[in-house]
mmCIF file with all atom_site columns, C-alpha atoms in Angstrom:
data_model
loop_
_atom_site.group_PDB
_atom_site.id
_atom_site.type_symbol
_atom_site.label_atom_id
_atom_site.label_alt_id
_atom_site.label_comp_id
_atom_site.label_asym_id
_atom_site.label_entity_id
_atom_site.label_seq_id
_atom_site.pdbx_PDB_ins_code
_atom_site.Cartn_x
_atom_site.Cartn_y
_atom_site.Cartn_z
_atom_site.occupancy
_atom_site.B_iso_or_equiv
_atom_site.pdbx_formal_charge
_atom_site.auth_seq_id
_atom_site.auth_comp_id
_atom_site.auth_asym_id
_atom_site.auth_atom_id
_atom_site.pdbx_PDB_model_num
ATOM 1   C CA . UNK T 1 1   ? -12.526 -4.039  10.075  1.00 87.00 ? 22  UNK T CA 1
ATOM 2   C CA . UNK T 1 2   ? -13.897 -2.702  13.184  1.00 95.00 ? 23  UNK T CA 1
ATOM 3   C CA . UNK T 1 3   ? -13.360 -0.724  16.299  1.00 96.00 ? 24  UNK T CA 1
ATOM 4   C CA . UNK T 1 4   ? -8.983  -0.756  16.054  1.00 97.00 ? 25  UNK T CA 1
ATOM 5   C CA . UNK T 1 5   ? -7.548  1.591   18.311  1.00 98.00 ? 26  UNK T CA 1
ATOM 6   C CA . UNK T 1 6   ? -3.407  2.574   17.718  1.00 98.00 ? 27  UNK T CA 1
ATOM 7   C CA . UNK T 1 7   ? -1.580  4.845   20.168  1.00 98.00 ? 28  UNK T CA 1
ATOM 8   C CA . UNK T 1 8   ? 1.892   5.969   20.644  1.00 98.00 ? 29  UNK T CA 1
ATOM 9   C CA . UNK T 1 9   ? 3.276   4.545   17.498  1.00 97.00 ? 30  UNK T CA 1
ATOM 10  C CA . UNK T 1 10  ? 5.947   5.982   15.390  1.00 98.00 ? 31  UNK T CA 1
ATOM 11  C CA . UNK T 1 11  ? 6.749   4.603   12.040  1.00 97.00 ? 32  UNK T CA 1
ATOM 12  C CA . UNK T 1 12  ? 9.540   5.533   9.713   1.00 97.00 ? 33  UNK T CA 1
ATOM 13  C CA . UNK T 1 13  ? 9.236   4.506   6.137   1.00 94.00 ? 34  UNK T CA 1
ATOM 14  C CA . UNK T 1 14  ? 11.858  3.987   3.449   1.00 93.00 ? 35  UNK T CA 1
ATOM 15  C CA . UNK T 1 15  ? 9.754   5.973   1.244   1.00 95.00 ? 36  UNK T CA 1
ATOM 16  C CA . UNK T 1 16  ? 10.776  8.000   -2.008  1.00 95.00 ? 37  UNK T CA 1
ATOM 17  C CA . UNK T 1 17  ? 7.880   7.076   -4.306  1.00 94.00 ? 38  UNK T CA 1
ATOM 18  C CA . UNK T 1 18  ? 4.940   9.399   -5.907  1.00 95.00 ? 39  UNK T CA 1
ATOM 19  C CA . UNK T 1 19  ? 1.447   8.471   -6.686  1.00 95.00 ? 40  UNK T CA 1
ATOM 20  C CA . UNK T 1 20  ? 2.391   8.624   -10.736 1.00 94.00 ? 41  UNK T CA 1
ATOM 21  C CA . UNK T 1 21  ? 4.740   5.336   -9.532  1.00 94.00 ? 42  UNK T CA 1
ATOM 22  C CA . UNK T 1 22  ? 1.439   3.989   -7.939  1.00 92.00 ? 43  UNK T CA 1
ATOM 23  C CA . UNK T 1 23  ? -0.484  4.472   -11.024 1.00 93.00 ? 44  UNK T CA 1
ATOM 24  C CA . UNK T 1 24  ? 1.979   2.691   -13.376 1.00 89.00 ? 45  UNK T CA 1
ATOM 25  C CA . UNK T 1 25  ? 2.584   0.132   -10.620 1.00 86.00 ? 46  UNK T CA 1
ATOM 26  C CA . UNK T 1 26  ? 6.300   -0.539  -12.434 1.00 86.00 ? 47  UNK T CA 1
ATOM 27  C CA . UNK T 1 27  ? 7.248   -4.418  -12.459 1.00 77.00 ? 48  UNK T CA 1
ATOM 28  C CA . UNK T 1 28  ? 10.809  -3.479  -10.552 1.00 80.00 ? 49  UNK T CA 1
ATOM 29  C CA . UNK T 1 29  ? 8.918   -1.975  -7.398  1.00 82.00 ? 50  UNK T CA 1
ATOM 30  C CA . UNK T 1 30  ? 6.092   -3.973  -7.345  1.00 79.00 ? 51  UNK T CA 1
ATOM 31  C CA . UNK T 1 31  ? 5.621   -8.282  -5.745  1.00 73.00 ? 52  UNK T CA 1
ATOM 32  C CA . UNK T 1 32  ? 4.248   -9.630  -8.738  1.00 68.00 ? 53  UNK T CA 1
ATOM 33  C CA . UNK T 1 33  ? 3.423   -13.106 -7.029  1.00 69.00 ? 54  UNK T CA 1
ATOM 34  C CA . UNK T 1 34  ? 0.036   -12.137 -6.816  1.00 63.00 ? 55  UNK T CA 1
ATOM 35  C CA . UNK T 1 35  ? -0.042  -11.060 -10.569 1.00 62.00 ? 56  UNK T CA 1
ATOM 36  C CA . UNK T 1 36  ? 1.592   -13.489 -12.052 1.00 59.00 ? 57  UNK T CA 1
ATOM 37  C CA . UNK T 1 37  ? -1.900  -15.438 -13.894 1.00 55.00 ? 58  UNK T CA 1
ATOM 38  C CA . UNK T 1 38  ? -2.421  -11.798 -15.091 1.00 57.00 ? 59  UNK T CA 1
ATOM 39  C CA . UNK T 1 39  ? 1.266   -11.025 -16.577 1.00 60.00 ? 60  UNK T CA 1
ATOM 40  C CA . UNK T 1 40  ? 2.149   -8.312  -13.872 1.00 62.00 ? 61  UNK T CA 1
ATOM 41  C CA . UNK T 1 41  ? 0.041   -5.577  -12.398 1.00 69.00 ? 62  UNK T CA 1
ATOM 42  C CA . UNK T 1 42  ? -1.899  -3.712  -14.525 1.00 74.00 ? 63  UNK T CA 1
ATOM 43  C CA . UNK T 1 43  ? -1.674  0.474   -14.298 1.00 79.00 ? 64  UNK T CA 1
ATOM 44  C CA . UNK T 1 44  ? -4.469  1.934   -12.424 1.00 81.00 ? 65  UNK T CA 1
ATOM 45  C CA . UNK T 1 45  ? -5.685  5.512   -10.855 1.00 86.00 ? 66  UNK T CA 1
ATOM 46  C CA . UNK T 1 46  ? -3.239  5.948   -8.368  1.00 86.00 ? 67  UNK T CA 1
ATOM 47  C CA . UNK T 1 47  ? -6.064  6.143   -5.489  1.00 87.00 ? 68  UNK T CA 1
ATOM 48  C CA . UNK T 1 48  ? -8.053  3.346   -7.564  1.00 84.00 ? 69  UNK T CA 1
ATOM 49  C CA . UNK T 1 49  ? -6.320  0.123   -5.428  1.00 80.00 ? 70  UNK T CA 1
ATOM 50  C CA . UNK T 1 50  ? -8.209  -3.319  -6.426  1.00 72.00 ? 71  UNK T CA 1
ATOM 51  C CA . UNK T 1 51  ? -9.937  -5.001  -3.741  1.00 75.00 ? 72  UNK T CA 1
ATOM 52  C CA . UNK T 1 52  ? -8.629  -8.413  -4.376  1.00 67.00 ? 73  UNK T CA 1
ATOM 53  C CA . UNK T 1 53  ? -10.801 -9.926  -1.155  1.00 68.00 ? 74  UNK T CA 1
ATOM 54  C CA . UNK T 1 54  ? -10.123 -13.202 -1.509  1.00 65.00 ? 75  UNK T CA 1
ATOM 55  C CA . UNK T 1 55  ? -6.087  -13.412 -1.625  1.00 63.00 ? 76  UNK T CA 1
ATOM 56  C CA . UNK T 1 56  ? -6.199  -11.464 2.128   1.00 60.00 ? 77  UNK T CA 1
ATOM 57  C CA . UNK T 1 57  ? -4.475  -11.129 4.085   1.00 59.00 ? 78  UNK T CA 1
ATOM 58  C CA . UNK T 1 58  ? -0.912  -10.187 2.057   1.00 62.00 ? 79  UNK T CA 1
ATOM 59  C CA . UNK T 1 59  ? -0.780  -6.871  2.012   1.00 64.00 ? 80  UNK T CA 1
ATOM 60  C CA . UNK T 1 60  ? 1.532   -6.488  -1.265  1.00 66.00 ? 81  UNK T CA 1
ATOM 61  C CA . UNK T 1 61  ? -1.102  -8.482  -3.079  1.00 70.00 ? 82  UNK T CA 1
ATOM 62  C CA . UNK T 1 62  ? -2.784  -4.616  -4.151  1.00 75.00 ? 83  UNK T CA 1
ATOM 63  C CA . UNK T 1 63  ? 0.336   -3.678  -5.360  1.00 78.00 ? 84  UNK T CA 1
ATOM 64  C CA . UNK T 1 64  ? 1.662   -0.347  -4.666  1.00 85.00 ? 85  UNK T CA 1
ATOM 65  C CA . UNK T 1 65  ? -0.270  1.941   -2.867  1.00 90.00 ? 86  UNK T CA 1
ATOM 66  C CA . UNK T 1 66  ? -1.438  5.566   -2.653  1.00 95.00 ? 87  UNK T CA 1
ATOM 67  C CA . UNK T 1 67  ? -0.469  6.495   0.578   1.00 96.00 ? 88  UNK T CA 1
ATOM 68  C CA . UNK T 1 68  ? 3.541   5.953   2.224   1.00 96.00 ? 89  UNK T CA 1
ATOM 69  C CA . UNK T 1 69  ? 1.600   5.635   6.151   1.00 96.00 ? 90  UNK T CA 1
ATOM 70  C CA . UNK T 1 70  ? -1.925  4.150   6.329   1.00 96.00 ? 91  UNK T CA 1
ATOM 71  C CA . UNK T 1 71  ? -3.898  2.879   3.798   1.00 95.00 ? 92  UNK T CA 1
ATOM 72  C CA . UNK T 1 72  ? -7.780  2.120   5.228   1.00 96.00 ? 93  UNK T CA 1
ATOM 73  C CA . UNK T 1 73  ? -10.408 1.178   3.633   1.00 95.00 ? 94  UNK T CA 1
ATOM 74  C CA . UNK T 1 74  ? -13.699 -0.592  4.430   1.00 95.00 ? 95  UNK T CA 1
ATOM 75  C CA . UNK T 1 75  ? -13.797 0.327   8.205   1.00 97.00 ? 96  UNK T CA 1
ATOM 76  C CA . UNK T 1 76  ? -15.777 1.697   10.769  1.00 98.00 ? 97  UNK T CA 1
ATOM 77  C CA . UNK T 1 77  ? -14.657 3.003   14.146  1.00 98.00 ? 98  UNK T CA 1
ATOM 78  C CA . UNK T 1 78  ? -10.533 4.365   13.819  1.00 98.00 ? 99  UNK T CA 1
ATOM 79  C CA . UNK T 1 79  ? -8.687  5.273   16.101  1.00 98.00 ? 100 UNK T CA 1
ATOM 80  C CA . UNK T 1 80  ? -5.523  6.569   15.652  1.00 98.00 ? 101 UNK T CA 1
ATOM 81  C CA . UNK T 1 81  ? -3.904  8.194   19.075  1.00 98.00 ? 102 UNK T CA 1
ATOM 82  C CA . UNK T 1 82  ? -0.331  9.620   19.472  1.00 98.00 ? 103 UNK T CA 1
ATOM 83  C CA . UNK T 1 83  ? 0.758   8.353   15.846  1.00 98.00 ? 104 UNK T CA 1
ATOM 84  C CA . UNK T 1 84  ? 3.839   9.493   13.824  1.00 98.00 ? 105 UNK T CA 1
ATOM 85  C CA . UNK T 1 85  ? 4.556   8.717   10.528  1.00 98.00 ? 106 UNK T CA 1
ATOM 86  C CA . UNK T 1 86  ? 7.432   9.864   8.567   1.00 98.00 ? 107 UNK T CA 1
ATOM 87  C CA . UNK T 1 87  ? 9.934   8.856   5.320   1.00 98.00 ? 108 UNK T CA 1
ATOM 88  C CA . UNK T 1 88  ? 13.892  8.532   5.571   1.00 97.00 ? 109 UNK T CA 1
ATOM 89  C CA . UNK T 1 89  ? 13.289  9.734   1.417   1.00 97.00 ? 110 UNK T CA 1
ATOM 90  C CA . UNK T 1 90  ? 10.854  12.134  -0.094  1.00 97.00 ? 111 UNK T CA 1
ATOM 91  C CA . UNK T 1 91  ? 7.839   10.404  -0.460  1.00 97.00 ? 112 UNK T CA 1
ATOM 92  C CA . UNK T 1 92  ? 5.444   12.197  -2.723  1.00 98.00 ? 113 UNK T CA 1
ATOM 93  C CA . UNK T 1 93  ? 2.392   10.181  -1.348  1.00 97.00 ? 114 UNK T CA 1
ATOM 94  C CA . UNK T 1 94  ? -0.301  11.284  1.271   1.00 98.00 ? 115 UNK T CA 1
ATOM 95  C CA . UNK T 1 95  ? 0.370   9.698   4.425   1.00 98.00 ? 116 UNK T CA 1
ATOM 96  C CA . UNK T 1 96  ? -3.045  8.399   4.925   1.00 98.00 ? 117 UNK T CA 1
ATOM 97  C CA . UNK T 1 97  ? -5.781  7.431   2.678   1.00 98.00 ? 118 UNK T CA 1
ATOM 98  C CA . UNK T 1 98  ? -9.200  6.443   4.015   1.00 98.00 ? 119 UNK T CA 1
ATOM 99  C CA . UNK T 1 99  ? -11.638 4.574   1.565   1.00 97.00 ? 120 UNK T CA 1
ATOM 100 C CA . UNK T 1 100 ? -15.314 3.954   2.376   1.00 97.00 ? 121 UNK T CA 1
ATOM 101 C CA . UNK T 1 101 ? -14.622 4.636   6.444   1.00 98.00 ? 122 UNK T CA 1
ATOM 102 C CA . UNK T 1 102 ? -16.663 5.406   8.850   1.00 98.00 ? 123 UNK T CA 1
ATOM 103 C CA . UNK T 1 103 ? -16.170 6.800   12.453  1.00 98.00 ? 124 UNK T CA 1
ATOM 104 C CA . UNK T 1 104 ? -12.523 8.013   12.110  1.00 98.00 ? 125 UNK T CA 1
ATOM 105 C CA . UNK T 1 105 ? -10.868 9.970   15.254  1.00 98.00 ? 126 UNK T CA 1
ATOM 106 C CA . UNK T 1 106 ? -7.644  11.170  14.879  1.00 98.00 ? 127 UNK T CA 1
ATOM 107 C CA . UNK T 1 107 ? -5.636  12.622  17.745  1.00 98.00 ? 128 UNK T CA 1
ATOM 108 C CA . UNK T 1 108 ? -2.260  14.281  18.315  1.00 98.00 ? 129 UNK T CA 1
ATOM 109 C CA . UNK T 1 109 ? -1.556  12.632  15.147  1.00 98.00 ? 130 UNK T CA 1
ATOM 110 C CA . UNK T 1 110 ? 1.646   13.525  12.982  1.00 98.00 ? 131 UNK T CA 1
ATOM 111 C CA . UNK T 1 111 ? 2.835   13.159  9.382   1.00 98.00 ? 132 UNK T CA 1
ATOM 112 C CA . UNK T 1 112 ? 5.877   14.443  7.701   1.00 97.00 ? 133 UNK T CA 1
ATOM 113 C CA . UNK T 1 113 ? 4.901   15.465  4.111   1.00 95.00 ? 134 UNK T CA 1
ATOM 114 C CA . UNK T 1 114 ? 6.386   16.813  0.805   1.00 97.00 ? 135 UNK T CA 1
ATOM 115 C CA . UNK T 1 115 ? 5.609   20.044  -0.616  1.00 97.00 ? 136 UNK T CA 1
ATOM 116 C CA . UNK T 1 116 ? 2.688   20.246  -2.534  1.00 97.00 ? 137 UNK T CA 1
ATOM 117 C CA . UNK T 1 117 ? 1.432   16.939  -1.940  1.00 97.00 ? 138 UNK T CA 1
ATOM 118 C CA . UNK T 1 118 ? -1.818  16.598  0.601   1.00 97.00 ? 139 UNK T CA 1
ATOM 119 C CA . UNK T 1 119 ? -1.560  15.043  4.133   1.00 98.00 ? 140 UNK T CA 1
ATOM 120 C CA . UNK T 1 120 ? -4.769  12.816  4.001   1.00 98.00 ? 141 UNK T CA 1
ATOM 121 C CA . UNK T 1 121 ? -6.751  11.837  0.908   1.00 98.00 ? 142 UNK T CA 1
ATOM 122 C CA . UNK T 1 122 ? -10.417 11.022  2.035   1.00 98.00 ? 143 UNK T CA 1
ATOM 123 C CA . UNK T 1 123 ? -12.996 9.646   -0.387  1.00 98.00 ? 144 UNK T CA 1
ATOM 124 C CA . UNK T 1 124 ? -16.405 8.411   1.147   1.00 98.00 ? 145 UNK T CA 1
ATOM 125 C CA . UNK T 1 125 ? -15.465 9.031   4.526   1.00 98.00 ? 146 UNK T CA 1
ATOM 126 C CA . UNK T 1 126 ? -18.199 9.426   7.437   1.00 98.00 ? 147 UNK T CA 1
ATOM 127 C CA . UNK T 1 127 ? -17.834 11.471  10.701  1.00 98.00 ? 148 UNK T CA 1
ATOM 128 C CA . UNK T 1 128 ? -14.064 12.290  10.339  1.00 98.00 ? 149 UNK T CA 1
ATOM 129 C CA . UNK T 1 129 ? -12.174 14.211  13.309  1.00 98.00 ? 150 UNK T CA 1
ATOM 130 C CA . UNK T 1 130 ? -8.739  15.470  13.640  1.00 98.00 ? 151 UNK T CA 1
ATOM 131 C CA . UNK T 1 131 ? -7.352  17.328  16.993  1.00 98.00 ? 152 UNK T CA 1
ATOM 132 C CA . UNK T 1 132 ? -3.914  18.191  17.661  1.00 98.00 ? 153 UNK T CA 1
ATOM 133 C CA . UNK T 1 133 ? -3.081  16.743  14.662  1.00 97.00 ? 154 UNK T CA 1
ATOM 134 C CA . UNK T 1 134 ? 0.658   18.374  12.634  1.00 95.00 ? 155 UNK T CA 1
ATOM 135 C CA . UNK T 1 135 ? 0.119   19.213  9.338   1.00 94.00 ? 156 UNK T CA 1
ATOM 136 C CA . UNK T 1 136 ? -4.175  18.589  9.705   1.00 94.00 ? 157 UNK T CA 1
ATOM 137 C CA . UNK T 1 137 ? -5.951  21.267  11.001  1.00 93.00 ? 158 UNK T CA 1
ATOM 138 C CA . UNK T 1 138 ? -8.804  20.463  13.853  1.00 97.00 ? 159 UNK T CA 1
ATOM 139 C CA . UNK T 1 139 ? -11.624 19.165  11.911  1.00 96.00 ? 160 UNK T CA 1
ATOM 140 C CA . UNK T 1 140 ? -15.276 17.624  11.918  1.00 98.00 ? 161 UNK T CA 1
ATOM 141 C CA . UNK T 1 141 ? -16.576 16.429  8.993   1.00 98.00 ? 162 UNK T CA 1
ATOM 142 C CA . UNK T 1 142 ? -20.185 14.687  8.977   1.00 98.00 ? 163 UNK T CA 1
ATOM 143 C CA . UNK T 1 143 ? -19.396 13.484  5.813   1.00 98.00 ? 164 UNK T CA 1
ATOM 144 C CA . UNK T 1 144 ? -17.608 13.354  2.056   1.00 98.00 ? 165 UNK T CA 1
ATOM 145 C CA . UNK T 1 145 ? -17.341 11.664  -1.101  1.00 98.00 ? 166 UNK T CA 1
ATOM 146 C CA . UNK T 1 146 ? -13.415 13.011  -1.818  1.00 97.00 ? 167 UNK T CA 1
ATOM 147 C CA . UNK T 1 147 ? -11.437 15.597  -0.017  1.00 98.00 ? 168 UNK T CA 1
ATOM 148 C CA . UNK T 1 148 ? -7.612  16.266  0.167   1.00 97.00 ? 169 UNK T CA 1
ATOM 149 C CA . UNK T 1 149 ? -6.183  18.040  3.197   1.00 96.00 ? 170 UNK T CA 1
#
């Protein structure tokens, strides 16, 4: 995926999951249609989501994921612009995780998060920027293999 610009978008999940949840991917929160050959989804690193390329585009085919907002992986050239994400119940997830991405630009972005748990999970992430973004502070970051903000 390249070159996707979103502005003014506000997004209110259900939430009230945690990333433990996401690494036992549980049979009674998870769409097992995917899994069914397999006998139901097997437990996994909570930020370790399988790539599963050739079932796209169904997005519950990965089973649950690490973050409640945006999940991106494998993508150069993000724009997000004006976005709000937020849970109607706790939701002990990061609201974004970005996986092997490239060329991220985040502005006047928000994010309603629990205590203790990190707004934005990052691993291999290139030229990362954040401005005017609530709870991220303004940053540049040429480049990093895992980082939790």
């Amino acid at each position: 995926m390249e070159d996707v610009k979103l502005n003014n978008i506000r997004i209110l999940y259900r939430g009230g999951l945690n990333l433990d949840q996401v690494a036992r991917q549980p049979a009674d929160l998870v769409n097992t249609f995917f899994f069914r050959a397999s006998g139901g989804v097997p437990p996994r690193e909570a930020f370790d989501t399988p790539e599963r390329e050739k079932e796209y585009p169904e997005p519950s085919m990965f089973g649950m994921l690490p973050a409640y907002g945006f999940f991106i992986r494998h993508a150069k050239g993000i724009e997000l612009n004006d976005v709000e994400v937020g849970f109607m119940q706790e939701d002990r997830r990061p609201a974004f995780v970005l996986d092997h991405v490239n060329d991220v630009d985040f502005q006047h972005v928000k994010a309603q998060k629990a205590a203790g748990v990190s707004t934005i999970v990052l691993k291999n992430v290139e030229n990362f920027t954040s401005r005017g973004c609530t709870p991220l502070p303004d940053t540049q970051i040429p480049a990093v293999e895992r980082r939790e903000m």
